[in-house]
Short mmCIF file of C-alpha atoms and ligand atoms in Angstrom, two decimals:
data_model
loop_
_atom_site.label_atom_id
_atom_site.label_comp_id
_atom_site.label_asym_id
_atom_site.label_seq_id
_atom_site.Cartn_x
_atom_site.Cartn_y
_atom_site.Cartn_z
CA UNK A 161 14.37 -30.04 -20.43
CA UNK A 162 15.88 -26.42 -19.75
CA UNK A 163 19.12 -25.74 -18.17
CA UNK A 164 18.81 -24.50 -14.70
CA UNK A 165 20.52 -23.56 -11.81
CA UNK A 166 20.02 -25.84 -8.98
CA UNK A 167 20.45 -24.42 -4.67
CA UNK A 168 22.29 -27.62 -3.55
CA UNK A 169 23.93 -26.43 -0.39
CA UNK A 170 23.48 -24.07 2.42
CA UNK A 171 25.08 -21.95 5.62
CA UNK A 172 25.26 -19.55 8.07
CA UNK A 173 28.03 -17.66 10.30
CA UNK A 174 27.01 -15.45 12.65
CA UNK A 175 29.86 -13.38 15.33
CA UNK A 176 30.31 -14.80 18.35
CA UNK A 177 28.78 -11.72 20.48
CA UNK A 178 25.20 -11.11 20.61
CA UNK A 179 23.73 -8.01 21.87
CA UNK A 180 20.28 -8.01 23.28
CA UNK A 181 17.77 -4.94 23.53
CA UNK A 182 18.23 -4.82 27.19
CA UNK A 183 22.12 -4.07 26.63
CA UNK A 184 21.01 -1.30 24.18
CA UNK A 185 18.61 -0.18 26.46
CA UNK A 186 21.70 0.24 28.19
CA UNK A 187 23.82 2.70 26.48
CA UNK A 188 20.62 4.40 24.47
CA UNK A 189 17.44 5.97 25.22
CA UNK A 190 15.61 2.87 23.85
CA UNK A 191 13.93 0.19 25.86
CA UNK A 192 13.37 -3.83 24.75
CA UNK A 193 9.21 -3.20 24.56
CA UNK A 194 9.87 -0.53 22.50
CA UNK A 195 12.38 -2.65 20.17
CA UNK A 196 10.28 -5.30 20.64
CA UNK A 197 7.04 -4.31 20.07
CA UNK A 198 8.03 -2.03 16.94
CA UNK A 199 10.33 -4.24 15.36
CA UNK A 200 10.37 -8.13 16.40
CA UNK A 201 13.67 -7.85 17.21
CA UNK A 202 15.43 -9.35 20.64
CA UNK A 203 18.98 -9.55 20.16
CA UNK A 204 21.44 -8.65 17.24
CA UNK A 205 24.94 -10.10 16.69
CA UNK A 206 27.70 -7.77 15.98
CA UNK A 207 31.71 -8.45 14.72
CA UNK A 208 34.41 -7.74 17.16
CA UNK A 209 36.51 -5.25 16.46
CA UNK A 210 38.89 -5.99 13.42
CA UNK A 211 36.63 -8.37 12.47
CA UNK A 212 35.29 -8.01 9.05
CA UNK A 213 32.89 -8.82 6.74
CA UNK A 214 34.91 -11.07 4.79
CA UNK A 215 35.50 -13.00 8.21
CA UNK A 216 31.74 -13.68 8.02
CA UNK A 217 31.98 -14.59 4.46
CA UNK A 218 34.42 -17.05 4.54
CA UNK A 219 32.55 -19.15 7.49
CA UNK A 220 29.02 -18.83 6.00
CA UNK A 221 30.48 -19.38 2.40
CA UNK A 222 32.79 -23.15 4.04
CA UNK A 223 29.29 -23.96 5.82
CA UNK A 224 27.82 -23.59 2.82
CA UNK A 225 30.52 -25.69 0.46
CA UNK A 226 30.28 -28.45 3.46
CA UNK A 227 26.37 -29.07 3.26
CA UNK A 228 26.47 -29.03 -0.35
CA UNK A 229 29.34 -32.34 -0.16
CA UNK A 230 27.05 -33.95 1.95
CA UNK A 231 23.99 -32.87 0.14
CA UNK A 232 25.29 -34.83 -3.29
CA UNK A 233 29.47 -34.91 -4.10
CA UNK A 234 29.50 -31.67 -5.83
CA UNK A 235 32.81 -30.76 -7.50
CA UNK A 236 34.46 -27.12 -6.53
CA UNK A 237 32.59 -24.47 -7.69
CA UNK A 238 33.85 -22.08 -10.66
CA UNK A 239 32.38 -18.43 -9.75
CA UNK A 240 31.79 -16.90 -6.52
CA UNK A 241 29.35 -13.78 -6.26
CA UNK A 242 29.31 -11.84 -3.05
CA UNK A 243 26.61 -9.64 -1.90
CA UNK A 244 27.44 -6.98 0.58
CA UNK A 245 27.27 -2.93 1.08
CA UNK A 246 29.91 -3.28 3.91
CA UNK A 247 33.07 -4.73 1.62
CA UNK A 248 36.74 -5.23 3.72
CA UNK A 249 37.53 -2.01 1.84
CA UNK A 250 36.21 0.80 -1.00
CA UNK A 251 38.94 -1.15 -3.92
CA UNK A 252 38.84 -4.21 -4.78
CA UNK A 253 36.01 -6.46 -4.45
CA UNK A 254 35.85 -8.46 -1.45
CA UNK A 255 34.98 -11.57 -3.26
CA UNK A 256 38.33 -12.83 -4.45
CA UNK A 257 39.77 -12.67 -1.09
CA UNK A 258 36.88 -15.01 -0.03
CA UNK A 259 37.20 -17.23 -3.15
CA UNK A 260 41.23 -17.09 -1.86
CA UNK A 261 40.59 -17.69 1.80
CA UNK A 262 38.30 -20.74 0.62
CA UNK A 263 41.04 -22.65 -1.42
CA UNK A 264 38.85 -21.90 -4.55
CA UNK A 265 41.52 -20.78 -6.84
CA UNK A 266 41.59 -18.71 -9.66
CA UNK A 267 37.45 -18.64 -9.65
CA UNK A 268 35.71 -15.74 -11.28
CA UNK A 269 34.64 -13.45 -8.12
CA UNK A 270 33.23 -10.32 -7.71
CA UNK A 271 30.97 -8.37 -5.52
CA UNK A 272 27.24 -7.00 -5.98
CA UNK A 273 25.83 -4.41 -4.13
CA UNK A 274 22.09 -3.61 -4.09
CA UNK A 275 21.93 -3.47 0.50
CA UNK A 276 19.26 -5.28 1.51
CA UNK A 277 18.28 -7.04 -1.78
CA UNK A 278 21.86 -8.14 -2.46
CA UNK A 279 21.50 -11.45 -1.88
CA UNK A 280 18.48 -12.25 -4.85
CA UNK A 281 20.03 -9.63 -6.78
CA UNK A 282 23.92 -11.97 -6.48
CA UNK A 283 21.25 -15.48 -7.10
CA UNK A 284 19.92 -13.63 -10.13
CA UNK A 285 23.22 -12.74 -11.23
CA UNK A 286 24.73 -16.51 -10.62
CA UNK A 287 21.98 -18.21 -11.86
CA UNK A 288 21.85 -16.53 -15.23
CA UNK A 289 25.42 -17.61 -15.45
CA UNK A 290 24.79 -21.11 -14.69
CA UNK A 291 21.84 -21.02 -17.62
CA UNK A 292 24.10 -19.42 -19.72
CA UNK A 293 26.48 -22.11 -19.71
CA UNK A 294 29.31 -19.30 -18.40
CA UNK A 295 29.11 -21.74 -15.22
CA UNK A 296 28.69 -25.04 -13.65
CA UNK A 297 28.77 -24.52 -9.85
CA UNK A 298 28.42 -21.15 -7.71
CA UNK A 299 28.91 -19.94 -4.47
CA UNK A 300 26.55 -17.05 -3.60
CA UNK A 301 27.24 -15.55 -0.01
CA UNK A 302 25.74 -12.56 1.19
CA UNK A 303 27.69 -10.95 4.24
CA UNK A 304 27.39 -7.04 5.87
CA UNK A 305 28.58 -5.68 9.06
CA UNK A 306 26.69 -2.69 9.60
CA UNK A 307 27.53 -2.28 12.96
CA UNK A 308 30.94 -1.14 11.56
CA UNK A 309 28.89 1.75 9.85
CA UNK A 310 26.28 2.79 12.48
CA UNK A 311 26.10 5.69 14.37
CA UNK A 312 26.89 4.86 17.72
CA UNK A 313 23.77 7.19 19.16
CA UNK A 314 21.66 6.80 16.39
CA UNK A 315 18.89 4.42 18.56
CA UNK A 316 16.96 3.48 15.36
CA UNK A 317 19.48 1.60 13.26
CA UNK A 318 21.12 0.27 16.60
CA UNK A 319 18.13 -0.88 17.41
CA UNK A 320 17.29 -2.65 13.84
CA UNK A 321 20.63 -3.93 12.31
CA UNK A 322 23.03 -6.56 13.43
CA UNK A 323 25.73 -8.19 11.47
CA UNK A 324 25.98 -12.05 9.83
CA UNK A 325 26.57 -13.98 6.75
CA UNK A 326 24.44 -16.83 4.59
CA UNK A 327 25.38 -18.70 1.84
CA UNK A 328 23.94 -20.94 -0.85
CA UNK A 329 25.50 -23.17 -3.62
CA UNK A 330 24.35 -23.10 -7.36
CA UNK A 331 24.91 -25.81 -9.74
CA UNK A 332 24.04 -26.84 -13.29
CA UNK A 333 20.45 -28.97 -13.34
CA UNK A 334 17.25 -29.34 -14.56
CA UNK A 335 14.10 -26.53 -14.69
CA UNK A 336 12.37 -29.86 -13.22
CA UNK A 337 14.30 -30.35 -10.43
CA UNK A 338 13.78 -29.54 -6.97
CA UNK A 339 15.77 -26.40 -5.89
CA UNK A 340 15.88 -25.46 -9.41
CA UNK A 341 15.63 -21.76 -9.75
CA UNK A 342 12.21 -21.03 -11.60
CA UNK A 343 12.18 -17.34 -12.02
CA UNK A 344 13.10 -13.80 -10.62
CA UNK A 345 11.69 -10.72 -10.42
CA UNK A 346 13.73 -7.47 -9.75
CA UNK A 347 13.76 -3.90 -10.11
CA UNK A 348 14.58 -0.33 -8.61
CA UNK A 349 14.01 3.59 -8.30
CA UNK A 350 16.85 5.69 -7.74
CA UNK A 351 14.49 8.79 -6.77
CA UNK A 352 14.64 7.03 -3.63
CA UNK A 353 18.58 6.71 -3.24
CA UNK A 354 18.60 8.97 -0.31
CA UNK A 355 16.33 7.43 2.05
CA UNK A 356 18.74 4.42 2.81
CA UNK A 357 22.58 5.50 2.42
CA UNK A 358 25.97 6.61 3.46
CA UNK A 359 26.56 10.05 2.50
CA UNK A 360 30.22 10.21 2.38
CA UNK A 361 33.38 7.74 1.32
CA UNK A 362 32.10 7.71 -2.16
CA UNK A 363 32.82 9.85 -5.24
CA UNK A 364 30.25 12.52 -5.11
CA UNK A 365 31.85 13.67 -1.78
CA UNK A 366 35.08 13.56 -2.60
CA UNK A 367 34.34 15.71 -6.05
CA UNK A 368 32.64 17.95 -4.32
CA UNK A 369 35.48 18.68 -2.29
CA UNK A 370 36.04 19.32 0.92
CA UNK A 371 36.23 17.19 3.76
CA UNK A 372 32.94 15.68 4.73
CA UNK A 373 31.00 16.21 8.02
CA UNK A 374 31.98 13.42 10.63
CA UNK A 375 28.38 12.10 10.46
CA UNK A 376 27.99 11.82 6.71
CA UNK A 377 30.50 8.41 7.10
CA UNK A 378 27.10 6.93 9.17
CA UNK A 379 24.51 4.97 7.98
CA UNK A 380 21.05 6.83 7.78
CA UNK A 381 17.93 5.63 7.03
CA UNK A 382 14.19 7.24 6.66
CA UNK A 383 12.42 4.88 8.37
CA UNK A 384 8.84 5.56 7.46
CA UNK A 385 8.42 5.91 3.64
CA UNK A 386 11.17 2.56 3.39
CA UNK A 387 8.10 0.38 5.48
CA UNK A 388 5.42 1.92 3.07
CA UNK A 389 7.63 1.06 -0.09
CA UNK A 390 8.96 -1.97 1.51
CA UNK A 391 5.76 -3.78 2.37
CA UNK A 392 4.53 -2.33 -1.43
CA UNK A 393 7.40 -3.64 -3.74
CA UNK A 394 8.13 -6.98 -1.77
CA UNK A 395 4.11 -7.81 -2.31
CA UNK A 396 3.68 -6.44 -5.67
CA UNK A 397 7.26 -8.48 -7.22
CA UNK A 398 6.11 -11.55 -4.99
CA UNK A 399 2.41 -11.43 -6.94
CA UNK A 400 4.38 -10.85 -10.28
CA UNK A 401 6.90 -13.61 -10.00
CA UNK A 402 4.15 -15.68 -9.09
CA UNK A 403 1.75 -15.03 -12.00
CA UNK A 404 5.18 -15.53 -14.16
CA UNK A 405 6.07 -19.25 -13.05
CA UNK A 406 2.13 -19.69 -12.91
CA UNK A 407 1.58 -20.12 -8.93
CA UNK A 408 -1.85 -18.79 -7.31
CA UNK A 409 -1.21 -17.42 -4.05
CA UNK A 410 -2.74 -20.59 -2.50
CA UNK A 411 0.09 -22.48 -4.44
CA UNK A 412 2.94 -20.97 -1.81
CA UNK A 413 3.91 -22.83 1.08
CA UNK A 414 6.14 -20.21 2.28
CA UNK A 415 7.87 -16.53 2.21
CA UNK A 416 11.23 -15.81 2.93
CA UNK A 417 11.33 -11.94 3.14
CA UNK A 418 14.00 -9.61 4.02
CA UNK A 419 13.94 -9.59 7.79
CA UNK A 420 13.68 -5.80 8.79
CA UNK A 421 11.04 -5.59 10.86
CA UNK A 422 7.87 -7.98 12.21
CA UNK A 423 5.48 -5.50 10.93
CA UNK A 424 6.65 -5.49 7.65
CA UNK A 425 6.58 -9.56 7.47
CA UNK A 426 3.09 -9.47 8.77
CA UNK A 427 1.85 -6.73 6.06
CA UNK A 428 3.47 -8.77 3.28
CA UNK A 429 1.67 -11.73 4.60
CA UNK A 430 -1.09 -10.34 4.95
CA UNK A 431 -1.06 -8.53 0.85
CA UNK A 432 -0.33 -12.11 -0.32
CA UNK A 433 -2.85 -13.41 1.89
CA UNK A 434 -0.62 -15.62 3.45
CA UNK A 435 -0.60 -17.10 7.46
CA UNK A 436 1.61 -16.70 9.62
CA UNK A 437 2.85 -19.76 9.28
CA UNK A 438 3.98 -19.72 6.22
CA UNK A 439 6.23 -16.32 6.87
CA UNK A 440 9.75 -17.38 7.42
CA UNK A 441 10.88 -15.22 10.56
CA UNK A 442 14.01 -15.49 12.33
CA UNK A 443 14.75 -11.60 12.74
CA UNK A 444 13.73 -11.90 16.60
CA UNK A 445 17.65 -13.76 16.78
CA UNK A 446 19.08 -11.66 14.41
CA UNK A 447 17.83 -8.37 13.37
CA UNK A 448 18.18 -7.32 9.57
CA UNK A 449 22.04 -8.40 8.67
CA UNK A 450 21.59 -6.85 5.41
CA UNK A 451 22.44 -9.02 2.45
CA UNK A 452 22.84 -12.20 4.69
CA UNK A 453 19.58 -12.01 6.24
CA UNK A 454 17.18 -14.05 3.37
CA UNK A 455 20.15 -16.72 3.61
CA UNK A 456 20.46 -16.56 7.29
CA UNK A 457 16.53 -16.76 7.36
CA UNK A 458 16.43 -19.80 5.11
CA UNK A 459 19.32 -21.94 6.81
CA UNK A 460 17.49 -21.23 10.07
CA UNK A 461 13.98 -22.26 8.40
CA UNK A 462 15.93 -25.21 7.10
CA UNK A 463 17.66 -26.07 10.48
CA UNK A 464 14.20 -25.91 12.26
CA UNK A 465 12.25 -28.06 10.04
CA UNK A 466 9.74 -25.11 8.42
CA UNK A 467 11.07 -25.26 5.05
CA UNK A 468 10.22 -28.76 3.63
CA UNK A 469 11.29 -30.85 0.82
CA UNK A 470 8.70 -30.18 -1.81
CA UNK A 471 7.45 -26.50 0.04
CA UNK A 472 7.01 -23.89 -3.18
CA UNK A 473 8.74 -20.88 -1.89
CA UNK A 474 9.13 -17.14 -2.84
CA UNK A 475 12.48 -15.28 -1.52
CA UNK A 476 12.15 -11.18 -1.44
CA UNK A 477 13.89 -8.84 -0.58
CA UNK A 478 13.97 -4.81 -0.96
CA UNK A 479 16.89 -2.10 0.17
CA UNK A 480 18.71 0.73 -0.87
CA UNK A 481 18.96 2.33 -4.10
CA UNK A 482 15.93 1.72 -4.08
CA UNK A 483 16.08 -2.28 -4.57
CA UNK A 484 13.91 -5.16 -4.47
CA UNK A 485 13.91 -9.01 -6.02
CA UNK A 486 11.96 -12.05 -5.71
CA UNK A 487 13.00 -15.51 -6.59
CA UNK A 488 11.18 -18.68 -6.43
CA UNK A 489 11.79 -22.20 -6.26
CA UNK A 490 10.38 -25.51 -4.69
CA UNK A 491 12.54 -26.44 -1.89
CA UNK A 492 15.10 -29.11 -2.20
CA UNK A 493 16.36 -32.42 0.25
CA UNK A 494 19.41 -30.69 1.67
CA UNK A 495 21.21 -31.26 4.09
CA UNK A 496 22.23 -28.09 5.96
CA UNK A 497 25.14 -27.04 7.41
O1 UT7 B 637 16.58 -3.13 5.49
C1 UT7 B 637 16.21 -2.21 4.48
C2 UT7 B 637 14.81 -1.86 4.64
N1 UT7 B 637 14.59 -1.30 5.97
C3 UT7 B 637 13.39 -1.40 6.48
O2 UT7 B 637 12.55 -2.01 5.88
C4 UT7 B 637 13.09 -0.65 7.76
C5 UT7 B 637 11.73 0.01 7.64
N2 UT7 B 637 11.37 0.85 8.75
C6 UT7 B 637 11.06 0.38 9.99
O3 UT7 B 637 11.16 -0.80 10.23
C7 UT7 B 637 10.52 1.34 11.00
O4 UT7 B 637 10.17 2.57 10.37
C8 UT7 B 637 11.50 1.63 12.17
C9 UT7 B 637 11.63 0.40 13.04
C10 UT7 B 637 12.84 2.05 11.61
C11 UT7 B 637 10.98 2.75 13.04
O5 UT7 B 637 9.70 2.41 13.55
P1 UT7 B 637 8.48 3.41 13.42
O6 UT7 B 637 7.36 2.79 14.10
O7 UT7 B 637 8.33 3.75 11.96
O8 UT7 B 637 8.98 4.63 14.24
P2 UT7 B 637 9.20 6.14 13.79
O9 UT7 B 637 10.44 6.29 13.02
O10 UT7 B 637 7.95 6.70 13.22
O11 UT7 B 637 9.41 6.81 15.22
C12 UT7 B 637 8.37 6.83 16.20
C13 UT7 B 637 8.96 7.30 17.51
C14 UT7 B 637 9.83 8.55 17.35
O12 UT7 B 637 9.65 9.37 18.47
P3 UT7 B 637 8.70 10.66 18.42
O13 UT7 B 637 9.28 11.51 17.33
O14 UT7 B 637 7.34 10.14 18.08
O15 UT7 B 637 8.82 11.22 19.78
C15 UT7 B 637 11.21 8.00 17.35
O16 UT7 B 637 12.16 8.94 17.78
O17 UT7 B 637 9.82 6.28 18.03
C16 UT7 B 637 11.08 6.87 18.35
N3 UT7 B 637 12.11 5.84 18.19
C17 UT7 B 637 12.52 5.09 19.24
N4 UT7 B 637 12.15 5.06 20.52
C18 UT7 B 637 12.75 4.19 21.33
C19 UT7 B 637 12.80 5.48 17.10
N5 UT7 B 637 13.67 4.49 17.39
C20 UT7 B 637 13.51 4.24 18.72
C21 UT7 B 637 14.12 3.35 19.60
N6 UT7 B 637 13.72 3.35 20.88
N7 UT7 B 637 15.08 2.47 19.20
#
């Protein structure tokens, strides 16, 4: 049998504070049936100030550790990949300080950034290392805290994004196993860089000279052409990733998609011809957190009995750059954390 890498723990850590659409509605010209009805969304958390990304990490990534030790003893992991677009700082990597923070020691670590598809584009990445015999066992978070880069009267993205962190563990199994990693699919077009991104803070700005415009350190996002491509590169990799590992549509139990918006879920669904049932959706709680939200989205599937031991399942996500991955697996007995 082929070496594989194996999901064999789970978690989640959200901030404490929750805002709902009704406090939005407060301090923006927005309203909850307007958030509600266009998006799915109902309430968002957000960090406090001072509180980080890495804060997030290191919860989600100990929740995750914990449910893998009761899943199976699992001995400490060797790498730790870390998915976010919203690291502690520019220089260095906010991995290692997680890896630190966790009592890991001197573990590989580094971060990947790829927004929204982060987190399958950081499961690729560990996995391949696990088949590759560079590693046994992996921790894979994905964390963001866009809140710390919106602008404040920008009622779109305030409306859409909220802040979290989800985690998985990888280790060394069996292509025949449950929660054995079976395939990915991934890919991107950088023609489309500028309709999800931060215009300043990186080196194009600062080459260019000058200082940059206030609002240039803000999130922006084109909302309209990232549904269309959305909803057409998270259906098209799904259908490809399927026909790879040799699943028929009516072979998926369920789809865990990036949670950005209810509309999106629904026309995915719908392209894969798929219930609603079987689409994973937790956004309503969360809004999209980014890199953490297909974690998040699982551990909450998990948590509420959805996901199944035995369920075939397709993760995929798509973001800036532009990104998008799928991953598929059949889910495993865990226990979550
Ligand atoms: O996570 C990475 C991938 N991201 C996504 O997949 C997000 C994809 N995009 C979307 O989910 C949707 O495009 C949005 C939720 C961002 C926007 O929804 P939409 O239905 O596409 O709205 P729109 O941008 O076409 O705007 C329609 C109207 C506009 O007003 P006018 O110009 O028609 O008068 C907006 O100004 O809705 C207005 N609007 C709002 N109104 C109340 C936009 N945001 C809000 C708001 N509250 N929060």
């Amino acid at each position: 049998m082929s070496r594989a890498a194996v999901l064999c723990g789970l978690g989640g850590a959200l901030p404490t504070t929750a805002v709902s659409n009704e406090e939005l509605a407060g301090q923006l010209d927005t309203s909850d049936q307007w958030i509600r009805t266009r998006t799915g969304i109902r309430s968002r958390h957000v960090v406090a100030p001072g509180e980080a990304t890495s804060d997030l990490a290191v919860a989600a990534g100990a929740d995750a550790l914990a449910s893998a030790r009761r899943t199976a003893p699992v001995a400490d992991v060797d790498l730790v990949v870390l998915a976010t677009s919203t690291p502690d700082r520019p220089c260095p990597a906010t991995a290692p300080d997680v890896a630190h923070r966790l009592g890991l020691g001197p573990v590989p670590a580094f971060d990947v950034a790829a927004v929204c598809t982060g987190f399958v584009y950081a499961l690729a990445t560990a996995s391949s290392m696990i088949t590759a015999g560079v590693s046994e066992r992996a921790l894979v978070i994905g964390a963001d805290t866009f809140s710390t880069i919106l602008d404040p009267v920008d009622r779109t993205t305030r409306a859409i994004f909220g802040d979290g962190a989800g985690a998985v563990v990888l280790r060394a199994g069996e292509a025949d196993e449950p929660g054995a990693l079976l395939g990915f699919d991934l890919g991107s077009d950088g023609s489309g860089a500028d309709l999800i991104t931060v215009r300043a803070g990186g080196s194009r700005q600062r080459s260019t000279g000058g200082p940059a415009d206030a609002g240039d350190h803000f999130f922006t996002m084109d909302g309209r052409p990232v549904f269309t491509q959305a909803v057409l590169n998270m259906s098209r990799s799904s259908q490809e990733l399927m026909e790879r590992v040799g699943w028929t549509p009516a072979d998926l139990d369920k789809v865990v998609a990036h949670q950005a918006n209810i509309r999106i879920l629904h026309a995915v669904g719908e392209q894969l011809g798929l219930e609603e049932k079987q689409i994973v959706a937790n956004l309503d709680r969360v809004g999209n957190t980014v890199a953490a939200s297909i974690p998040l989205a699982l551990r909450d599937a998990a948590a509420d009995g959805e996901l199944l031991p035995g369920h075939r399942v397709v993760l995929t996500g798509f973001g800036g750059g532009l990104t998008w991955g799928s991953a598929a697996l059949v889910w495993p007995d865990l226990a979550a954390g």
